[in-house]
Short mmCIF file of C-alpha atoms and ligand atoms in Angstrom, two decimals:
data_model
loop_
_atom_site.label_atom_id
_atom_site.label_comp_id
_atom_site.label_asym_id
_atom_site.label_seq_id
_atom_site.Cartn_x
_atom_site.Cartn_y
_atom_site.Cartn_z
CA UNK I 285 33.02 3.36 7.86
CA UNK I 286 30.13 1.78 6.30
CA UNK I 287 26.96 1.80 7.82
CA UNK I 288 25.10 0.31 5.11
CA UNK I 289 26.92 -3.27 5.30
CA UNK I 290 26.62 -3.27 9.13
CA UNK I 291 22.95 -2.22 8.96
CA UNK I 292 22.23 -5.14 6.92
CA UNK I 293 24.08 -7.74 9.01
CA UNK I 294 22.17 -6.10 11.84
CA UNK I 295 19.25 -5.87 9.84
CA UNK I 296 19.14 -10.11 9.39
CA UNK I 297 20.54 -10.71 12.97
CA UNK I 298 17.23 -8.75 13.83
CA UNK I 299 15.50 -11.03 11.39
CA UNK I 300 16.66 -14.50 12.71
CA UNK I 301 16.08 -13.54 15.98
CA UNK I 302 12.34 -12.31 15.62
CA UNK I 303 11.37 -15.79 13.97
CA UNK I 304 13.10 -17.26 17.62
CA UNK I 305 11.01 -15.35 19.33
CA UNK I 306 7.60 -15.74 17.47
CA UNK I 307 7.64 -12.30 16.10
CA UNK I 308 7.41 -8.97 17.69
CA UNK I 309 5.45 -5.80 17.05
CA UNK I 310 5.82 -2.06 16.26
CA UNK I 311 2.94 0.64 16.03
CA UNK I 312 3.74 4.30 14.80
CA UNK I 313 2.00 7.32 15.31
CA UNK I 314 2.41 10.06 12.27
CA UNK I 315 -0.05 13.05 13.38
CA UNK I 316 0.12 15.66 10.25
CA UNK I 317 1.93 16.24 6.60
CA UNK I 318 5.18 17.06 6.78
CA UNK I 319 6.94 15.03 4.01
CA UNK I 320 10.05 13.84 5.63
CA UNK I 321 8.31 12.37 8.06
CA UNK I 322 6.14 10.46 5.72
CA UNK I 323 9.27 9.21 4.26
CA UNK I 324 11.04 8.54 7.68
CA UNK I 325 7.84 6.47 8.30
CA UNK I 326 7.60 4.32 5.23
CA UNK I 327 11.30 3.43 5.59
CA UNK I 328 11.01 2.20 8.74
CA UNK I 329 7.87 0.19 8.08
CA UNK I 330 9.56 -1.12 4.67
CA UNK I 331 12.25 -2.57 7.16
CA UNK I 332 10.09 -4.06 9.68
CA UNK I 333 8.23 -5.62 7.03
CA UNK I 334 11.74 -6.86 6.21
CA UNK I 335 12.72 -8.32 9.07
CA UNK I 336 9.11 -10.13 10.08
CA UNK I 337 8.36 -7.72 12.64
CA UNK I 338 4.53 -6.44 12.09
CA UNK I 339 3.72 -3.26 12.23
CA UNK I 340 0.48 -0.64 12.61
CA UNK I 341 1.14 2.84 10.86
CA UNK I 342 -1.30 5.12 12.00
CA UNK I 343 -1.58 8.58 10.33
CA UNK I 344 -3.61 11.38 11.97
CA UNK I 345 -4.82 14.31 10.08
CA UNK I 346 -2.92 17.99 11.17
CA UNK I 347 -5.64 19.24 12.86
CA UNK I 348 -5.52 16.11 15.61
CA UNK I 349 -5.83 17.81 19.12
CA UNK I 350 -3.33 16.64 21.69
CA UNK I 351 -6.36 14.80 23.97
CA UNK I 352 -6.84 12.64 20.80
CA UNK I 353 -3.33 11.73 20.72
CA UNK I 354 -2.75 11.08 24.08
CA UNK I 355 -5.82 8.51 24.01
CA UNK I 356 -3.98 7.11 21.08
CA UNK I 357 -0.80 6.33 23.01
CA UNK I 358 -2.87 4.99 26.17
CA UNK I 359 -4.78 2.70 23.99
CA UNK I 360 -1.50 1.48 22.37
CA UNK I 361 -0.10 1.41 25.89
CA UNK I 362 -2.53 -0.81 26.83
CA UNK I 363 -2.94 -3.07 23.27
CA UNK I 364 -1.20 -6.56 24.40
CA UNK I 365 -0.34 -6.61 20.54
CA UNK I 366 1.72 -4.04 20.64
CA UNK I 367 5.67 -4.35 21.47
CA UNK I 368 7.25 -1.22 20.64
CA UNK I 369 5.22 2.21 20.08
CA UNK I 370 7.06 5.34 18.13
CA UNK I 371 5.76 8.75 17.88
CA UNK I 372 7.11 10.24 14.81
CA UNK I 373 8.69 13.70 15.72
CA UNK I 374 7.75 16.87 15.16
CA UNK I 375 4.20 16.93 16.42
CA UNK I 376 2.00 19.68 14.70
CA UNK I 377 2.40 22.88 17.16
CA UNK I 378 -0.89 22.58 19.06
CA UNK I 379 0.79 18.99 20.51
CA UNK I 380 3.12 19.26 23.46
CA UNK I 381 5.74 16.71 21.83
CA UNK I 382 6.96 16.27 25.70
CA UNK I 383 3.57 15.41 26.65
CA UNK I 384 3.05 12.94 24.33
CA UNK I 385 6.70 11.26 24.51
CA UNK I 386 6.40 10.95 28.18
CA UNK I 387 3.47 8.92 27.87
CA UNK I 388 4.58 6.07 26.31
CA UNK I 389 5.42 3.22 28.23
CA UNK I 390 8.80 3.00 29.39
CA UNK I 391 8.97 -0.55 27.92
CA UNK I 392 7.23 -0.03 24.77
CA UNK I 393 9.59 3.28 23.87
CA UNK I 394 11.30 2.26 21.28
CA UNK I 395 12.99 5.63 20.91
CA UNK I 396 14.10 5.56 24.34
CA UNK I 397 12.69 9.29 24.72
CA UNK I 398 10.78 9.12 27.83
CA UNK I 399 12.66 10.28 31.12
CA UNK I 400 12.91 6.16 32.46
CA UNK I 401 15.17 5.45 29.76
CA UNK I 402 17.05 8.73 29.57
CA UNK I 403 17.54 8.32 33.04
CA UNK I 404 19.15 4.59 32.76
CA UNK I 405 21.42 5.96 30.12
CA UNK I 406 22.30 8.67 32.59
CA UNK I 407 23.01 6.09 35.12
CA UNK I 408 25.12 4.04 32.91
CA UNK I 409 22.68 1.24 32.94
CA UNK I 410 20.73 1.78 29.78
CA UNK I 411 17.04 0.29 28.53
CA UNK I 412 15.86 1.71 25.93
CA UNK I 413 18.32 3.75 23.84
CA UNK I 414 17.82 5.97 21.10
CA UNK I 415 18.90 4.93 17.80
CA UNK I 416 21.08 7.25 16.02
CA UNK I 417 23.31 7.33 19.21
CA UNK I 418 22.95 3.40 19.53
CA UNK I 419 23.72 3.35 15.47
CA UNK I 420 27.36 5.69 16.34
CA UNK I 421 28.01 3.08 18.88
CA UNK I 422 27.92 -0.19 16.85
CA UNK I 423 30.04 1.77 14.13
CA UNK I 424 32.99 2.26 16.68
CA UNK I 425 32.74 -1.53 17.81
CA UNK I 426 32.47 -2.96 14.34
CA UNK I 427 35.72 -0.63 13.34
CA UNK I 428 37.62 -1.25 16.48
CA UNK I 429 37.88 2.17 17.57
CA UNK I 430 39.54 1.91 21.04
CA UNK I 431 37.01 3.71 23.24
CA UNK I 432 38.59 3.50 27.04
CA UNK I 433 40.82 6.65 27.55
CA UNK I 434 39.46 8.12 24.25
CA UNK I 435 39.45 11.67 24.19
CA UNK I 436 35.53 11.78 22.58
CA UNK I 437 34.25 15.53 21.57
CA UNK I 438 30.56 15.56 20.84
CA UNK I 439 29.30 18.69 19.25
CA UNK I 440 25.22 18.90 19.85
CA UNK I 441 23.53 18.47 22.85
CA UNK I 442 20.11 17.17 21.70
CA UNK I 443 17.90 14.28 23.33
CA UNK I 444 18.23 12.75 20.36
CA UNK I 445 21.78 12.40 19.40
CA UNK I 446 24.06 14.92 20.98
CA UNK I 447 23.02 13.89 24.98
CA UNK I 448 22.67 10.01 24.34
CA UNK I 449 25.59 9.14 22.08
CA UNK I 450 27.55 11.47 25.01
CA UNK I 451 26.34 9.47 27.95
CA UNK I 452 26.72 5.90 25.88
CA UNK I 453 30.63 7.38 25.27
CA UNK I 454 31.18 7.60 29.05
CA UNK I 455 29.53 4.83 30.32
CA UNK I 456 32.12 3.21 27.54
CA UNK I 457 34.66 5.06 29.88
CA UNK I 458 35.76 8.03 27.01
CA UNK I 459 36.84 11.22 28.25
CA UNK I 460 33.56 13.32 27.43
CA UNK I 461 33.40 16.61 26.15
CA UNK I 462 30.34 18.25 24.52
CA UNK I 463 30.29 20.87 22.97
CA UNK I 464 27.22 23.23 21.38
CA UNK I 465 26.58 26.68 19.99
CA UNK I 466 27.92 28.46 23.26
CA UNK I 467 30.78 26.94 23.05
CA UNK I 468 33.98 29.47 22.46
CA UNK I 469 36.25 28.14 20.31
CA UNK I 470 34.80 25.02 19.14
CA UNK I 471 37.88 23.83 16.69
CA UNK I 472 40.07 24.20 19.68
CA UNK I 473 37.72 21.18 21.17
CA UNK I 474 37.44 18.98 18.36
CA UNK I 475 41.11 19.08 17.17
CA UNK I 476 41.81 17.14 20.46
CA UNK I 477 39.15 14.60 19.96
CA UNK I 478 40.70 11.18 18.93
CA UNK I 479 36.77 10.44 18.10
CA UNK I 480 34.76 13.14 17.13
CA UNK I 481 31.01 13.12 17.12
CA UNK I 482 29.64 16.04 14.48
CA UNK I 483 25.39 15.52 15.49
CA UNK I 484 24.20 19.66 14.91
CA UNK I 485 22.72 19.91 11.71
CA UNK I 486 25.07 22.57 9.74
CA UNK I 487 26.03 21.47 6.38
CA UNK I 488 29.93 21.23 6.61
CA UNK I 489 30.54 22.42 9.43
CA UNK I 490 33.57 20.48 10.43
CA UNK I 491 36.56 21.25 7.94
CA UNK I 492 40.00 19.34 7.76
CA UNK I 493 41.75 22.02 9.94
CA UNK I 494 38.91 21.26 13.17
CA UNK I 495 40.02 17.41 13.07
CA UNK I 496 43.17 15.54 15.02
CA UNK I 497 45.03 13.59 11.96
CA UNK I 498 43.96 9.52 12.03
CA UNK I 499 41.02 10.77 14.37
CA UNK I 500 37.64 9.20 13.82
CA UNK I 501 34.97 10.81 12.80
CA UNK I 502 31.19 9.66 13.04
CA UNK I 503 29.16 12.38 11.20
CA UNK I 504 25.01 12.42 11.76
CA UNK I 505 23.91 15.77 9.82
CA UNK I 506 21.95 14.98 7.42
CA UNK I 507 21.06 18.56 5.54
CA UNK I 508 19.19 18.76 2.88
CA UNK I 509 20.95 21.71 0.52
CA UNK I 510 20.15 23.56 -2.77
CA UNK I 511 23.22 21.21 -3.74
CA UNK I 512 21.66 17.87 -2.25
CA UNK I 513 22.33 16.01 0.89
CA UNK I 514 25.01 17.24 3.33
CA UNK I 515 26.91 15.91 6.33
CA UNK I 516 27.61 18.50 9.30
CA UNK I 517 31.46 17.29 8.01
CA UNK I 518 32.97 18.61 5.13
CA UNK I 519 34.04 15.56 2.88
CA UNK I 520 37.52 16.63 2.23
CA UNK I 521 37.80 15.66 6.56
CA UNK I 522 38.31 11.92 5.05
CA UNK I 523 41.84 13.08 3.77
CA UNK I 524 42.74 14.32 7.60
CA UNK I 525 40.86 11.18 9.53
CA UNK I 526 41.75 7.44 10.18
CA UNK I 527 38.30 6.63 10.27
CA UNK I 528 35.32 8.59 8.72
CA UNK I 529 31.52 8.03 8.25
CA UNK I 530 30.08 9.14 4.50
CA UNK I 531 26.75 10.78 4.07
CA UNK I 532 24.67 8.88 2.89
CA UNK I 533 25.59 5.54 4.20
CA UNK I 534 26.95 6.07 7.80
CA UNK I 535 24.93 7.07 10.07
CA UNK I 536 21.37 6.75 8.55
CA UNK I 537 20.75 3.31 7.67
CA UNK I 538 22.24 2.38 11.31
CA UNK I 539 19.05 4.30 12.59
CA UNK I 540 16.60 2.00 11.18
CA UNK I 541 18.36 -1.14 11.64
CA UNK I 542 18.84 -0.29 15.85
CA UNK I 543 15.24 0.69 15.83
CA UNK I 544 14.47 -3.12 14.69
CA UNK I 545 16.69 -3.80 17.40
CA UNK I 546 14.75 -1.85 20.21
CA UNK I 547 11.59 -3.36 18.67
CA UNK I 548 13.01 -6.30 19.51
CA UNK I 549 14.54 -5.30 22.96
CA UNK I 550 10.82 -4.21 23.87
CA UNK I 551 9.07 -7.87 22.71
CA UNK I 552 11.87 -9.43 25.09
CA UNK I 553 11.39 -6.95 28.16
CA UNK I 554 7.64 -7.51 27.44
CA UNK I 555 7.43 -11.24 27.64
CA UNK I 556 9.86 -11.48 30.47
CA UNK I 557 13.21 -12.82 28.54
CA UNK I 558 14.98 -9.52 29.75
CA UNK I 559 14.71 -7.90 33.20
CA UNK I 560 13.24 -4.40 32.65
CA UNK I 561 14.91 -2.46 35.58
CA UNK I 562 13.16 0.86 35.51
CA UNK I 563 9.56 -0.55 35.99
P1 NAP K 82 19.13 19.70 17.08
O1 NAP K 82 18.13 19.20 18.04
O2 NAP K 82 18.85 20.90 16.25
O3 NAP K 82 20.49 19.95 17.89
C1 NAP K 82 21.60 20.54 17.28
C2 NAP K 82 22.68 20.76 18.30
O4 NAP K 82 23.79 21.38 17.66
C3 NAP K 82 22.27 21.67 19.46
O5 NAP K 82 22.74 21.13 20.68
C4 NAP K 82 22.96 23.00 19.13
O6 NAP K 82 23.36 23.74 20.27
C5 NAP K 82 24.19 22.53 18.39
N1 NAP K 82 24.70 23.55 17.47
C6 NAP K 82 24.00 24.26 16.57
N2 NAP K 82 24.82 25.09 15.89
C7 NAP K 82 26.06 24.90 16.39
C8 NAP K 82 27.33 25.45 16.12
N3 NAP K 82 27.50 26.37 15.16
N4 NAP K 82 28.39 25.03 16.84
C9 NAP K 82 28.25 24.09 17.79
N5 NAP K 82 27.06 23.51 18.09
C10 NAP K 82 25.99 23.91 17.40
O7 NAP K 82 19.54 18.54 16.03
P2 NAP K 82 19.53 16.94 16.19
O8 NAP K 82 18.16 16.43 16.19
O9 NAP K 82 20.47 16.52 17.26
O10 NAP K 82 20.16 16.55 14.79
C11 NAP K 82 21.47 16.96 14.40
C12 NAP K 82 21.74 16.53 12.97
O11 NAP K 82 21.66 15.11 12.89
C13 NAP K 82 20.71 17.05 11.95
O12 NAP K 82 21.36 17.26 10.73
C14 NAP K 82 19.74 15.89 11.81
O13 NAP K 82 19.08 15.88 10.56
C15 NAP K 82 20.69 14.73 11.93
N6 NAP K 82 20.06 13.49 12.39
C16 NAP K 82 20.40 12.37 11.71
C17 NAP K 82 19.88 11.17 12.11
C18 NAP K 82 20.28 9.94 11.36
O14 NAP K 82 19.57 8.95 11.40
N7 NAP K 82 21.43 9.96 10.70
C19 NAP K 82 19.00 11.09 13.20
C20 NAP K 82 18.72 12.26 13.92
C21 NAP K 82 19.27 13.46 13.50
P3 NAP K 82 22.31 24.34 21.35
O15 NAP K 82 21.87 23.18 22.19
O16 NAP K 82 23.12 25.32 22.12
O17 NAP K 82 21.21 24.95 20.56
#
């Protein structure tokens, strides 16, 4: 399953549409050095940029105190110019990251982190949703997976992937099961999962014998090894699956290209083109 083709049909979808709309913004808030991050946050400018969406990076040293941040977000809460706001994560550890992410305004959170939209997702009704689980999503459409009936096994159980991709699965009417690192006997879960979601950050951890032959599997790891970048599924899984995503060029670039798309989403809620529901 490519996600690199689809991101870039998304990517000038998102393109087209901003020009219809007269543009849209997206601030970011980087607080410290950690080099991912800094990389995270130039690709996703790079794209905006791309797609005619401006953008304000802001970068804050390490040392920022949490009352400095928090006057950030209010101040970009309150900035008419703004359209979508995005609070790179992690936050240095003097920064309550749940603090800061539930201050955003519902309709400005692009990430779809703060309890409104995790709570609309919950309800099958969803606002804001995070990427990487939006990005899964638009994989299974674009590749026809049948999703009704599905047996789906997720295994993670984060508010960033694991819980949102999960709820979007149901609401999609899947049979649901997640799974995590209490779970006994996790290969006797995912060998009856007709789509299997691998979002837990272990290099490999899914190996041919875990996976249902023709099954589909989305993988999101993305670990960085001694021996480069690995997915939490071991490659040889493509040789068991109907459907498989690679690493790089599944998951990832579907991130970015759904972010547009909130960015987007967030311009329209904010100039009354879609009904925002949770406000
Ligand atoms: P996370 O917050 O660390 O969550 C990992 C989840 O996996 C937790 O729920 C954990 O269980 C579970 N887990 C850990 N070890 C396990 C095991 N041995 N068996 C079963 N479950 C296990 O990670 P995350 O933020 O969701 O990210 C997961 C992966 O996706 C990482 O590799 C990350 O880099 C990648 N990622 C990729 C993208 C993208 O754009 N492609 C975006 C976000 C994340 P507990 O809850 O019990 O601890």
């Amino acid at each position: 399953m490519n996600g690199t083709d689809l991101a870039a049909r998304i990517r000038e979808d998102v393109g087209r549409e901003a020009e219809e709309l007269g543009g849209a913004s997206l601030a970011t808030v980087l607080v410290g050095d950690d080099p991912a991050s800094h990389i995270y946050i130039e690709r996703k400018h790079e794209a905006a940029r791309g797609v005619g969406i401006e953008t304000r990076d802001i970068r804050l040293p390490a040392t920022t105190g949490e009352d400095e941040v928090m006057a950030l977000v209010d101040e970009l809460n309150a900035d008419d110019g703004v359209d979508g706001i995005l609070v790179q994560l992690p936050l240095p550890s003097q920064i309550d990251e749940v603090r800061v992410t539930h201050a955003v305004d519902p309709v400005k959170d692009v990430d779809g982190f703060h309890p409104v939209n995790a709570g609309h997702l919950y309800l099958g009704t969803p606002l804001h949703t995070p990427a990487t689980a939006w990005g899964c999503m638009e994989l299974l459409h674009e590749y026809g997976i049948g999703i009704a009936g599905a047996e789906a096994v997720v295994i993670g159980r984060s508010e960033i992937v694991g819980r949102p991709v999960s709820m979007l699965l149901l609401t999609e009417h899947a049979t649901v099961t997640i799974c995590h690192s209490r779970t006994h006997d996790l290969a006797a879960h995912t060998r009856s999962a007709d789509i299997l979601v691998a979002a837990v950050g272990r290099p490999w951890l899914v190996t041919p014998d875990m996976v249902k032959p023709g099954a589909t599997v989305i993988d999101v790891g993305i670990n960085r090894t001694e021996d480069g970048l690995r997915g939490d599924v071991d490659p040889a899984v493509a040789e068991v699956a109907g459907f498989m995503t690679p690493v790089p060029g599944g998951v990832g670039p579907m991130t970015i290209a759904l972010l547009l798309r909130s960015t987007l989403k967030a311009a329209r809620f904010r100039r009354g083109l879609l009904a925002f529901r949770g406000a």
